[in-house]
Short mmCIF file of C-alpha atoms in Angstrom, two decimals:
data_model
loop_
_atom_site.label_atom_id
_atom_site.label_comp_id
_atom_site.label_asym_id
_atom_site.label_seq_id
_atom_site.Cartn_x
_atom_site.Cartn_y
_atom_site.Cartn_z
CA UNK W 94 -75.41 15.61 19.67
CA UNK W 95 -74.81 17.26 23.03
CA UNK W 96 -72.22 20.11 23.17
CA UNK W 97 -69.66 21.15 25.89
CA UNK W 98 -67.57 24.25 26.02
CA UNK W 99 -64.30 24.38 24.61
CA UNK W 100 -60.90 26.69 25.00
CA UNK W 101 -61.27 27.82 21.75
CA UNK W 102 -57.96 27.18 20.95
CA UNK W 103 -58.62 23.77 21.24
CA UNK W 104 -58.65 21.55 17.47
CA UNK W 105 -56.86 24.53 15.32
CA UNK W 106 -54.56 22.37 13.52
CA UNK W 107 -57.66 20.45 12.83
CA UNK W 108 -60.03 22.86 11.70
CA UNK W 109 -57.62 24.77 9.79
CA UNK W 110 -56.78 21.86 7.72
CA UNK W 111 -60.85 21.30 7.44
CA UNK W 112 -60.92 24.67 6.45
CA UNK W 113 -58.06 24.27 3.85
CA UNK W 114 -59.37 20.86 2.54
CA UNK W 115 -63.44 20.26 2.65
CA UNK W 116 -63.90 23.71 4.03
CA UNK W 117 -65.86 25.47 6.92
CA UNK W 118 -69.39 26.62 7.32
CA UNK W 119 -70.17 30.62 7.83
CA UNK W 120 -73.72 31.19 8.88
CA UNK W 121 -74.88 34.77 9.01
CA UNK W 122 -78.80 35.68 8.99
CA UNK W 123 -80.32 37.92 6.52
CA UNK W 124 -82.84 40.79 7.16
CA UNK W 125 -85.50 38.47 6.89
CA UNK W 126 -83.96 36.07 9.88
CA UNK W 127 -83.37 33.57 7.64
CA UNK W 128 -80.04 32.03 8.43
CA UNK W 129 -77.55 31.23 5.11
CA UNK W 130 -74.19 29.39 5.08
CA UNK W 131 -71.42 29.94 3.08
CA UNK W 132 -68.67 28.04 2.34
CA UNK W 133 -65.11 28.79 3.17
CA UNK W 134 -61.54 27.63 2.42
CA UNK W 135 -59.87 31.16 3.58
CA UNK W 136 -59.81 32.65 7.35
CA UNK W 137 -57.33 32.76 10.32
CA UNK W 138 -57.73 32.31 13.77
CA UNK W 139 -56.05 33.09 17.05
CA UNK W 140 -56.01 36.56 19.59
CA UNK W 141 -56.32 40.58 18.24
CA UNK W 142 -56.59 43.26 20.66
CA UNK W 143 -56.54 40.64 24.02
CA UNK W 144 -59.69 38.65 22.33
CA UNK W 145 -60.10 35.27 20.56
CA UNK W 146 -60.71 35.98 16.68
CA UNK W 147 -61.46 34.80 13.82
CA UNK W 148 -60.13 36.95 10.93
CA UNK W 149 -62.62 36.06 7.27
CA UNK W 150 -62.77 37.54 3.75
CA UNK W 151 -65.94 37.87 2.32
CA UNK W 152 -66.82 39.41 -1.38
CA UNK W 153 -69.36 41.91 -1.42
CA UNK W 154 -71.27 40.38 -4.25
CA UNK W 155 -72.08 37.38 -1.92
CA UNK W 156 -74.98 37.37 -0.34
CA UNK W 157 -73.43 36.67 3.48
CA UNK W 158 -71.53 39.80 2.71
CA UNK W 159 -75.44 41.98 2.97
CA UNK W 160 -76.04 39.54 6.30
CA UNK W 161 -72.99 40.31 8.02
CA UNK W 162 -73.30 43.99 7.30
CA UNK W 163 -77.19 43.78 8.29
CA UNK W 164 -76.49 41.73 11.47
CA UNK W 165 -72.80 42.40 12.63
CA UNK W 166 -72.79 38.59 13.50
CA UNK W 167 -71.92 34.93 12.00
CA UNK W 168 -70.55 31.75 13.36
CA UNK W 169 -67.87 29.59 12.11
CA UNK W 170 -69.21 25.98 11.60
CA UNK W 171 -66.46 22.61 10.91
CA UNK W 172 -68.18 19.89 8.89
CA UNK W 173 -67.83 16.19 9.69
CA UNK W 174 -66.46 14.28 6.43
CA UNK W 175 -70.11 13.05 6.39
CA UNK W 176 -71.18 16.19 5.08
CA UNK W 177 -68.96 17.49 2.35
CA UNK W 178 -71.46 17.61 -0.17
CA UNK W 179 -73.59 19.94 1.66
CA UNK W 180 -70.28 22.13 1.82
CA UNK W 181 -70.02 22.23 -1.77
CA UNK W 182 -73.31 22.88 -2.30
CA UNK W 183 -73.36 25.68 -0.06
CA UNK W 184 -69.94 26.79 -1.71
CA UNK W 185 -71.27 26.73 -5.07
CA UNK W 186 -75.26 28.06 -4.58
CA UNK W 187 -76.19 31.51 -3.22
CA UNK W 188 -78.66 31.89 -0.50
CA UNK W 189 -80.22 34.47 -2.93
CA UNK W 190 -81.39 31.11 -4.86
CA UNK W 191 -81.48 28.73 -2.43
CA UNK W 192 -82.36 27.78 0.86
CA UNK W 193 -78.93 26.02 1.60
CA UNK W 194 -80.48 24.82 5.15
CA UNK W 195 -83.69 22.77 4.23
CA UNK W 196 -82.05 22.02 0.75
CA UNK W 197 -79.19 20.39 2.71
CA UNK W 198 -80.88 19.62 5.70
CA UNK W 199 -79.11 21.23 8.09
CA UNK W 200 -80.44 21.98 11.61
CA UNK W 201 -80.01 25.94 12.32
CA UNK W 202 -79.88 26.20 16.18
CA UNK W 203 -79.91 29.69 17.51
CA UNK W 204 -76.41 31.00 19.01
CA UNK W 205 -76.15 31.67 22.33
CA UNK W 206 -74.50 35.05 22.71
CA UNK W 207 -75.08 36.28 18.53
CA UNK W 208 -78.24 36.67 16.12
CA UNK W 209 -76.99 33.90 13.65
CA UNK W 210 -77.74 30.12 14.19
CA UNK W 211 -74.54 27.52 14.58
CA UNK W 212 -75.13 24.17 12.41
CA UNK W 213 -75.93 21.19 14.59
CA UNK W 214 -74.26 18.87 12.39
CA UNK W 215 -71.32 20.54 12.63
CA UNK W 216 -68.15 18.96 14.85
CA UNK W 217 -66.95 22.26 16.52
CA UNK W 218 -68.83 25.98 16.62
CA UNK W 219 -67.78 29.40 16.98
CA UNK W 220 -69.99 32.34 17.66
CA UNK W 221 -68.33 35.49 16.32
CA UNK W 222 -69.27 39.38 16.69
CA UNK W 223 -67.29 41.76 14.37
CA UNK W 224 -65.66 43.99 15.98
CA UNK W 225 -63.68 45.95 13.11
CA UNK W 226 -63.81 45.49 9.51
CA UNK W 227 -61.64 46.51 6.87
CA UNK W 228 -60.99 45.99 3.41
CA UNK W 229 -58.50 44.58 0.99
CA UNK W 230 -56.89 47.03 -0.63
CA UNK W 231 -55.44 46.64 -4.79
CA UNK W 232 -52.67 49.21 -4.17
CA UNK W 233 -50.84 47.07 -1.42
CA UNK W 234 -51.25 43.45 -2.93
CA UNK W 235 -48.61 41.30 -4.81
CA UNK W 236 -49.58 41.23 -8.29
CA UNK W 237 -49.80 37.16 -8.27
CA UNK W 238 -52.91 37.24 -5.95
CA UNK W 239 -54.43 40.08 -7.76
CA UNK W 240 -54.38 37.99 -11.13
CA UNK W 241 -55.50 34.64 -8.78
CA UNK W 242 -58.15 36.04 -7.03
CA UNK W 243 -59.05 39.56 -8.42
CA UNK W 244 -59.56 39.27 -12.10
CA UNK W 245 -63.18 40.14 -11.54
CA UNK W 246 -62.01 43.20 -8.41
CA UNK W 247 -64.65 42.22 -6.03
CA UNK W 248 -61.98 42.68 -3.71
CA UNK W 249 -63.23 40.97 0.06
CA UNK W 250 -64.12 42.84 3.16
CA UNK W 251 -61.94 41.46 5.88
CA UNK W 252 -63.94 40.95 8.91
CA UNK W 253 -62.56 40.49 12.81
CA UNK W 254 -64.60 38.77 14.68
CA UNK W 255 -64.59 38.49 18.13
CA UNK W 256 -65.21 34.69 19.36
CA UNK W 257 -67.76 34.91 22.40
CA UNK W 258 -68.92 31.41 22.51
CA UNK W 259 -66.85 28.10 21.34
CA UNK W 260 -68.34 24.80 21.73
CA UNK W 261 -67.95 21.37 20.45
CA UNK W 262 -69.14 17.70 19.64
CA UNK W 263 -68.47 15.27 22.85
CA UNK W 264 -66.74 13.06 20.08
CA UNK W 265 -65.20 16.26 18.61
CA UNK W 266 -61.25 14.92 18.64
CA UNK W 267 -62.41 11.56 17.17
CA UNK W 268 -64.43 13.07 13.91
CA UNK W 269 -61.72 15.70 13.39
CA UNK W 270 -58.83 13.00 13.02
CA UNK G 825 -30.38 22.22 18.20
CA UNK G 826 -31.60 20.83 14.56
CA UNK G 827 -34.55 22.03 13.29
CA UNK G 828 -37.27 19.85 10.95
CA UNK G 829 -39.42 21.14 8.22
CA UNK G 830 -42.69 20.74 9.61
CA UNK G 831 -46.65 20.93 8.50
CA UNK G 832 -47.40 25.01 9.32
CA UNK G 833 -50.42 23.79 10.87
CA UNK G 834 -48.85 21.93 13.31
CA UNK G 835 -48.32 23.22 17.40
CA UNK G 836 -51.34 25.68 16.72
CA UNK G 837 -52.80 25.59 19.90
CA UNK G 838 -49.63 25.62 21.27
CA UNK G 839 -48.44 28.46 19.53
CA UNK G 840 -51.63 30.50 20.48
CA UNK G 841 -51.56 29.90 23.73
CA UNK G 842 -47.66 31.18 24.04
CA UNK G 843 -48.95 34.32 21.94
CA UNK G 844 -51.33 35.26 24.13
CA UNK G 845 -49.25 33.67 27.47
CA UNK G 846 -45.70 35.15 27.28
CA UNK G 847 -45.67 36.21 23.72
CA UNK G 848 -43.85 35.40 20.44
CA UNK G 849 -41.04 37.25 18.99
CA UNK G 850 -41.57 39.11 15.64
CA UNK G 851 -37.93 39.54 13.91
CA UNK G 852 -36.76 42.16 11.23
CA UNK G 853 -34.09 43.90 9.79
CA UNK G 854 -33.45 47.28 9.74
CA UNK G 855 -32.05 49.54 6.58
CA UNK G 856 -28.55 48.53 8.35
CA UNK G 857 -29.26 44.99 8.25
CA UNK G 858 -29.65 44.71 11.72
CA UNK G 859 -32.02 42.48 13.37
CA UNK G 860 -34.77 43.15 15.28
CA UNK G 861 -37.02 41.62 18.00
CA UNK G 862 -40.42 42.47 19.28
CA UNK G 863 -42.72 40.45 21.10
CA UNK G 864 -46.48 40.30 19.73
CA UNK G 865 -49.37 39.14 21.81
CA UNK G 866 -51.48 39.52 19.03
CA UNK G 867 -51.89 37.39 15.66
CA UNK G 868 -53.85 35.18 14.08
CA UNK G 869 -52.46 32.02 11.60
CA UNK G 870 -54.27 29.99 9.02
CA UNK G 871 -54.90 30.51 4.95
CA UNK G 872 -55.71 33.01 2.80
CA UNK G 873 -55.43 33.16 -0.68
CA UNK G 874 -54.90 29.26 -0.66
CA UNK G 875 -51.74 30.17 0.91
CA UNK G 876 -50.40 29.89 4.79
CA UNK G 877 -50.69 33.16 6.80
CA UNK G 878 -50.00 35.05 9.67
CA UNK G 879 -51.93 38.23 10.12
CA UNK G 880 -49.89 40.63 12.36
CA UNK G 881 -50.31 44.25 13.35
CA UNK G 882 -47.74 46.50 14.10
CA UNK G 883 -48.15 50.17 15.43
CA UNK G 884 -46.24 52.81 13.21
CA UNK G 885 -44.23 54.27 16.16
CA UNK G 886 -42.61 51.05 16.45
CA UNK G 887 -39.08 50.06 15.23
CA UNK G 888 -40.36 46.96 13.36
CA UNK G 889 -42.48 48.89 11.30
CA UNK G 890 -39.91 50.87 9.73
CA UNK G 891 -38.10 47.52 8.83
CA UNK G 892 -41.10 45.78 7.51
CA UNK G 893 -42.13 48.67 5.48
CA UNK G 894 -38.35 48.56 3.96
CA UNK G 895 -37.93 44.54 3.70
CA UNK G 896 -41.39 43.51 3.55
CA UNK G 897 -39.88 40.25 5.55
CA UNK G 898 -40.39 39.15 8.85
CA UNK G 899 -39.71 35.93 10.74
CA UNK G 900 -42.13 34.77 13.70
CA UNK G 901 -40.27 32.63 16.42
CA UNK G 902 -42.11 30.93 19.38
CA UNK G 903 -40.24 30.89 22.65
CA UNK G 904 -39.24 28.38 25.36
CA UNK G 905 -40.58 28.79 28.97
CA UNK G 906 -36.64 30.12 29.45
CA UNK G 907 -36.70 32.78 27.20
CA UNK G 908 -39.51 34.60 29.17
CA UNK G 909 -36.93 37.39 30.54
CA UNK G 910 -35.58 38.24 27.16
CA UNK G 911 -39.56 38.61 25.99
CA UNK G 912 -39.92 41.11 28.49
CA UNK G 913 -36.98 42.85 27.41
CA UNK G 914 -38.09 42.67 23.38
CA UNK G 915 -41.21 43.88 24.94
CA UNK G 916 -40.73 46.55 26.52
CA UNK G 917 -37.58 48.18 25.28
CA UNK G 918 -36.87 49.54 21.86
CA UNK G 919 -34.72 48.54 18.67
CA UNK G 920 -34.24 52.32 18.32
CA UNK G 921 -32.03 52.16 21.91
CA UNK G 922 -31.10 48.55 21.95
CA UNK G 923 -29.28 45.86 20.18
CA UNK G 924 -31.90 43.41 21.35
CA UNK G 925 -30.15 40.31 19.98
CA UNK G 926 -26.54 40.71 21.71
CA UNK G 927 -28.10 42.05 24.68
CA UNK G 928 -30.63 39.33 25.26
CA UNK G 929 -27.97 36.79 23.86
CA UNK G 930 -30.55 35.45 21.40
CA UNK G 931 -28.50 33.95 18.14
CA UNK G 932 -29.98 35.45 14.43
CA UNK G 933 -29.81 32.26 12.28
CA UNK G 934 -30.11 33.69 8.43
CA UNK G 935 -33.95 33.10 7.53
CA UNK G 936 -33.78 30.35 4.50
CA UNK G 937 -36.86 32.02 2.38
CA UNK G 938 -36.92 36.04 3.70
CA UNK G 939 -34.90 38.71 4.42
CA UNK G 940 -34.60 38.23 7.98
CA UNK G 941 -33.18 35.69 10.96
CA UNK G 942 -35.16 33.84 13.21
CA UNK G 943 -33.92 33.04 16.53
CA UNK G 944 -31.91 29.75 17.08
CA UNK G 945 -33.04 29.35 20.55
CA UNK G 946 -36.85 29.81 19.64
CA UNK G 947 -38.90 26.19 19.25
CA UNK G 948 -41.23 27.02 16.42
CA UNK G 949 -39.92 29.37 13.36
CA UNK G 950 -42.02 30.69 10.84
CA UNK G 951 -40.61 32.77 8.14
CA UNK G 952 -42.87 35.36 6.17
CA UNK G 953 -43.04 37.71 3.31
CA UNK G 954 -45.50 40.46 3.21
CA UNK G 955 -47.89 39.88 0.40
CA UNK G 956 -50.80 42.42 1.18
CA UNK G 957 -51.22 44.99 4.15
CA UNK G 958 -54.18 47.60 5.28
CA UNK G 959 -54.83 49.44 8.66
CA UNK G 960 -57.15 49.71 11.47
CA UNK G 961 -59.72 51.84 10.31
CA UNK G 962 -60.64 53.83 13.45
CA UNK G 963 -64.44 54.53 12.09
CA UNK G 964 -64.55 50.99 12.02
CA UNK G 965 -63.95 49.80 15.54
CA UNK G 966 -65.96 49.19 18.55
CA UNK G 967 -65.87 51.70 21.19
CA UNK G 968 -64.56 48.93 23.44
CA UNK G 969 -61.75 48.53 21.91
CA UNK G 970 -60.65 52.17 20.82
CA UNK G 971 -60.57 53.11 24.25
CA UNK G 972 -58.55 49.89 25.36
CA UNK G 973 -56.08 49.97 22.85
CA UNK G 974 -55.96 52.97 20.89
CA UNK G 975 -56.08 56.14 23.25
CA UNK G 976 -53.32 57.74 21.73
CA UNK G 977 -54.00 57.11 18.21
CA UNK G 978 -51.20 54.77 16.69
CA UNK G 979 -53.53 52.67 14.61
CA UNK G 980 -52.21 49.19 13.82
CA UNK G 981 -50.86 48.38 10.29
CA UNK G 982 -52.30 45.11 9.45
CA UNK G 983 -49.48 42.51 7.78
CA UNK G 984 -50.92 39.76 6.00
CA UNK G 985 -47.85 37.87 5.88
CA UNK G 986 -47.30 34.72 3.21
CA UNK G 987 -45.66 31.52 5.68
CA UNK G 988 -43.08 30.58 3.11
CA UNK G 989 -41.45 27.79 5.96
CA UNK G 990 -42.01 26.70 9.10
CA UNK G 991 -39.79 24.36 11.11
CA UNK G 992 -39.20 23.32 14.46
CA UNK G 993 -36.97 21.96 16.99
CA UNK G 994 -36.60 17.99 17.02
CA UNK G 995 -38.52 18.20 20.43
CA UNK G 996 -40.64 20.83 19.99
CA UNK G 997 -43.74 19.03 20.99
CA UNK G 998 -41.97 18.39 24.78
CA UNK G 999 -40.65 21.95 25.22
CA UNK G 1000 -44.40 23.67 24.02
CA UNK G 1001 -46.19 21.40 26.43
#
């Protein structure tokens, strides 16, 4: 599927709700260049310090957490509905187990501007460099996410990432709807 | 002008592209229950913690921060095009020396959820309530960006900030275009 370049605040209402329902595709490459995806439902997007950003939580027991720390770089990948089970599959498997892209036969092509691959499957693309990370903190979070989310601590490194390339399907508008 | 309840995901490029155009206006109250305005070019919106959020950062020299460290509410309104001169003001003046509200004429409608108004003549109104905050960690930034926004130290408090409603005018879709 040929891509073209988009304003990458083009589609957010639809990816967020993507992200929110099926959920979005983070590829990051580990120190042995194999790329991994990971599965997200969490993440916010818009403009931090005069750049385009993505803003995404990642535990450090996950394996993408020891790419992105390795690398500095992942991209942000929105599934057509034709491939939901691959997204739960990747949501549910670690790459320490698995090789999520030839088990779900997914096409890793290289980014343009970071070291992590974009999925060619995948309806819209962003390639992200962090810029900043920081962490969440259990001293300065309501009590009702700490018992959702935190039984286990494992508390998430937030990372900002700085969007340097954004790209999409021709046919983007019609498979988000 | 009657506002409807609407989806939080909806105007998001729109809303984005104000941010980062003219800028939104960021409302709070102070310990004397006075509202506040200051305009943010800087956010991002989506989910986190399966719930809808705006991530905002506010420097601690600023009036706002004083409020949202006492309320732990703010409201986040999205101008017209005819607003633009009062967004300059709220920009560039402080709460400190200025009733922003009475002298930019902009009417403080109670906030339905939080502790704090939005602004009646605003096309897109999103109230919040602080559910987890960290900071810019200044060992954890790019050089580029230290030296473009941080020469005099002031590190950004980062407010993760829990969209409890979000409604708009009955022609916002016309007046955002």
């Amino acid at each position: 599927m040929a891509k073209r370049d988009i304003p990458y605040t083009d589609y957010f209402t639809e990816v967020v709700k993507t992200m929110t329902g099926t959920g979005l595709l983070l590829v990051s490459k580990d120190g042995n260049d194999r790329p991994n995806a990971m599965t997200i439902g969490w993440g916010t997007i818009g403009a931090i310090w005069g750049k385009p950003m993505w803003v995404i939580l990642v535990r450090p027991s996950r394996y993408t957490y020891q790419c992105i720390e390795k690398t500095g770089d992942f991209t942000i990948n929105v599934p057509p509905p034709g491939l939901k089970e691959a997204v739960t599959f990747c949501g549910t498997k670690s790459g320490r187990d698995y090789d999520k892209f030839s088990t779900c036969k997914l096409t890793a092509v290289p980014g343009r501007a970071v070291n992590a691959p974009i999925i060619g499957e995948c309806v819209v693309n962003y390639e992200c460099r962090v810029v900043h990370h920081n962490d969440v903190l259990p001293s300065e979070l309501v009590g009702a996410i700490q018992n959702s989310a935190y039984k286990d601590g494992d508390y998430h490194r937030v990372y900002f990432g700085e969007i340097l390339e954004a790209y999409a399907d021709e046919d983007a508008g019609r498979k988000l709807k």
